[in-house]
């Protein structure tokens, strides 16, 4: 299913709406080239989960964790762009974190094709009109929550 996002505010708003549905144990993957709007969507999500101020991009830290009272639920904002390889992925402890946290993962392809099959998979592409096209891969665990 695809959604047209006319401007950056629409991307952030989609992230805000996602916040009403995300819960610990969920993985949301954000795929798209540099500048596609992945961090914008994550910022909207984090803001709607209560985060004061603008979330930093996690590109250097790889994992940027948030927890109550800063956000309503524990959530890890992850950017795998600079991941050195699958071995480093294990060191991040993301699967353990899923026991009590939600994960929002930019550049999930860096984790290999078999990572997080149950994730809500969101892909952002540039549209000719300057906006973005969001395509969602909705797994069984999200069907009752979709469309958001
Ligand atoms: N739907 C949209 N239409 C136009 N510009 C957008 C849209 N969504 C985000 N942007 C803009 O695209 C730029 C890159 O966004 P960003 O979230 O940093 O991308 P990424 O994390 O995928 O590299 C930002 O200037 C942002 O405001
Ligand atoms: Mg980004």
Coordinates of C-alpha atoms and ligand atoms in Angstrom, one line a residue:
X1 CA 0.0 0.0 0.0
X2 CA 1.4 3.4 -0.9
X3 CA 0.8 6.9 0.6
X4 CA 1.8 10.2 -0.9
X5 CA 3.6 12.6 1.5
X6 CA 3.5 16.0 0.0
X7 CA 6.1 17.7 2.3
X8 CA 8.3 17.2 5.3
X9 CA 5.4 18.0 7.6
X10 CA 3.4 15.1 6.1
X11 CA 6.3 12.7 6.7
X12 CA 6.5 13.8 10.4
X13 CA 2.7 13.6 10.7
X14 CA 2.8 10.0 9.5
X15 CA 5.4 9.3 12.2
X16 CA 3.1 11.0 14.8
X17 CA 0.2 8.8 13.8
X18 CA 2.4 5.7 14.0
X19 CA 3.1 6.6 17.7
X20 CA -0.5 5.7 18.6
X21 CA 0.0 2.1 17.5
X22 CA 3.6 1.2 18.3
X23 CA 4.4 -0.9 21.3
X24 CA 7.3 -2.8 22.9
X25 CA 8.4 -5.7 20.8
X26 CA 7.6 -3.9 17.5
X27 CA 10.2 -3.3 14.8
X28 CA 9.6 -0.5 12.2
X29 CA 12.1 -0.5 9.4
X30 CA 12.7 2.7 7.4
X31 CA 14.2 2.1 4.0
X32 CA 15.2 4.8 1.5
X33 CA 18.2 6.7 0.1
X34 CA 19.9 9.6 1.9
X35 CA 17.4 12.4 2.1
X36 CA 14.4 10.2 1.6
X37 CA 12.8 11.3 5.0
X38 CA 13.6 8.4 7.3
X39 CA 14.8 10.5 10.2
X40 CA 11.9 13.0 9.7
X41 CA 9.4 10.2 10.1
X42 CA 11.3 8.9 13.2
X43 CA 11.3 12.4 14.7
X44 CA 7.6 12.7 14.3
X45 CA 7.1 9.4 16.0
X46 CA 9.4 10.3 18.9
X47 CA 7.8 13.7 19.3
X48 CA 4.4 12.1 19.6
X49 CA 5.8 9.6 22.1
X50 CA 6.5 12.6 24.3
X51 CA 10.2 13.4 23.5
X52 CA 10.8 17.1 24.2
X53 CA 12.9 18.9 21.5
X54 CA 14.1 17.4 18.2
X55 CA 15.6 13.9 18.2
X56 CA 19.2 13.9 17.0
X57 CA 20.0 11.7 14.0
X58 CA 21.5 8.5 15.4
X59 CA 23.9 8.0 12.4
X60 CA 27.1 8.3 14.6
X61 CA 25.8 6.6 17.7
X62 CA 24.1 3.9 15.7
X63 CA 21.7 3.4 18.6
X64 CA 19.9 6.3 20.3
X65 CA 17.8 4.9 23.2
X66 CA 14.9 6.7 24.8
X67 CA 12.9 5.6 27.9
X68 CA 10.2 6.8 30.2
X69 CA 9.7 9.5 31.4
X70 CA 11.3 11.0 28.2
X71 CA 9.1 8.9 26.0
X72 CA 5.9 7.0 26.8
X73 CA 7.5 3.6 26.0
X74 CA 11.2 2.5 25.7
X75 CA 12.2 3.0 22.1
X76 CA 15.5 2.6 20.3
X77 CA 16.1 4.8 17.2
X78 CA 18.7 2.9 15.2
X79 CA 20.7 3.9 12.1
X80 CA 22.7 1.0 10.6
X81 CA 24.3 3.1 7.9
X82 CA 27.7 2.9 9.5
X83 CA 27.4 -0.7 10.6
X84 CA 30.7 -2.6 10.0
X85 CA 29.0 -6.0 9.5
X86 CA 26.7 -8.6 10.9
X87 CA 29.1 -9.3 13.9
X88 CA 28.7 -5.7 15.0
X89 CA 24.9 -6.1 14.8
X90 CA 25.0 -8.8 17.5
X91 CA 27.0 -6.5 19.8
X92 CA 24.2 -3.9 19.6
X93 CA 21.9 -6.2 21.5
X94 CA 18.8 -5.2 19.6
X95 CA 17.0 -8.5 19.9
X96 CA 17.4 -8.4 23.7
X97 CA 16.0 -4.9 23.7
X98 CA 12.8 -6.0 22.0
X99 CA 11.7 -7.6 25.3
X100 CA 10.7 -4.2 26.6
X101 CA 11.4 -1.7 23.8
X102 CA 10.2 -0.9 20.3
X103 CA 12.8 -0.5 17.5
X104 CA 12.8 2.1 14.7
X105 CA 15.6 1.1 12.3
X106 CA 17.0 3.2 9.4
X107 CA 19.1 1.3 6.8
X108 CA 17.8 -2.1 7.8
X109 CA 19.3 -3.7 4.7
X110 CA 22.7 -3.3 6.4
X111 CA 21.5 -6.1 8.8
X112 CA 21.0 -8.5 5.9
X113 CA 17.9 -9.7 4.1
X114 CA 16.6 -12.0 6.9
X115 CA 16.6 -9.5 9.8
X116 CA 13.2 -8.7 11.4
X117 CA 10.8 -10.5 9.1
X118 CA 7.9 -9.4 11.4
X119 CA 8.8 -5.7 11.1
X120 CA 6.4 -3.1 9.7
X121 CA 8.5 -2.2 6.6
X122 CA 8.2 1.4 5.4
X123 CA 10.0 2.5 2.3
X124 CA 10.4 6.2 1.3
X125 CA 11.1 7.2 -2.3
X126 CA 11.4 10.6 -4.0
X127 CA 8.4 11.6 -6.0
X128 CA 8.7 13.7 -9.2
X129 CA 6.6 16.5 -7.5
X130 CA 9.3 17.0 -4.8
X131 CA 7.3 15.0 -2.2
X132 CA 7.8 11.4 -1.1
X133 CA 6.0 8.1 -1.7
X134 CA 5.7 5.8 1.3
X135 CA 5.2 2.1 0.6
X136 CA 4.3 -0.1 3.6
X137 CA 4.9 -3.9 3.9
X138 CA 2.4 -4.8 6.6
X139 CA 3.1 -8.1 8.4
X140 CA 0.5 -10.2 10.2
X141 CA 1.2 -8.5 13.6
X142 CA 0.3 -5.1 12.2
X143 CA -2.8 -6.1 10.1
X144 CA -5.3 -5.2 12.9
X145 CA -3.6 -1.8 13.4
X146 CA -3.5 -0.9 9.7
X147 CA -4.2 1.6 8.1
X148 CA -2.9 3.9 10.8
Ligands
LIG1 N1 7.4 14.2 2.1 C1 8.5 15.0 2.0 N2 8.5 15.9 0.9 C2 9.6 16.8 0.8 N3 10.6 16.8 1.6 C3 10.7 16.0 2.6 C4 9.6 15.1 2.9 N4 9.9 14.3 4.0 C5 11.1 14.8 4.4 N5 11.6 15.8 3.6 C6 12.9 16.5 3.7 O1 13.9 15.7 3.2 C7 15.2 16.0 3.9 C8 15.9 14.8 4.3 O2 15.1 14.2 5.3 P1 15.7 13.1 6.4 O3 14.6 12.7 7.3 O4 16.9 13.7 7.0 O5 16.1 11.9 5.4 P2 16.9 10.6 5.7 O6 16.9 10.3 7.2 O7 16.2 9.5 4.9 O8 18.3 10.8 5.1 C9 14.8 16.9 5.0 O9 15.1 18.3 4.6 C10 13.3 16.8 5.2 O10 12.7 18.0 5.6
LIG2 MG1 18.6 9.7 8.5

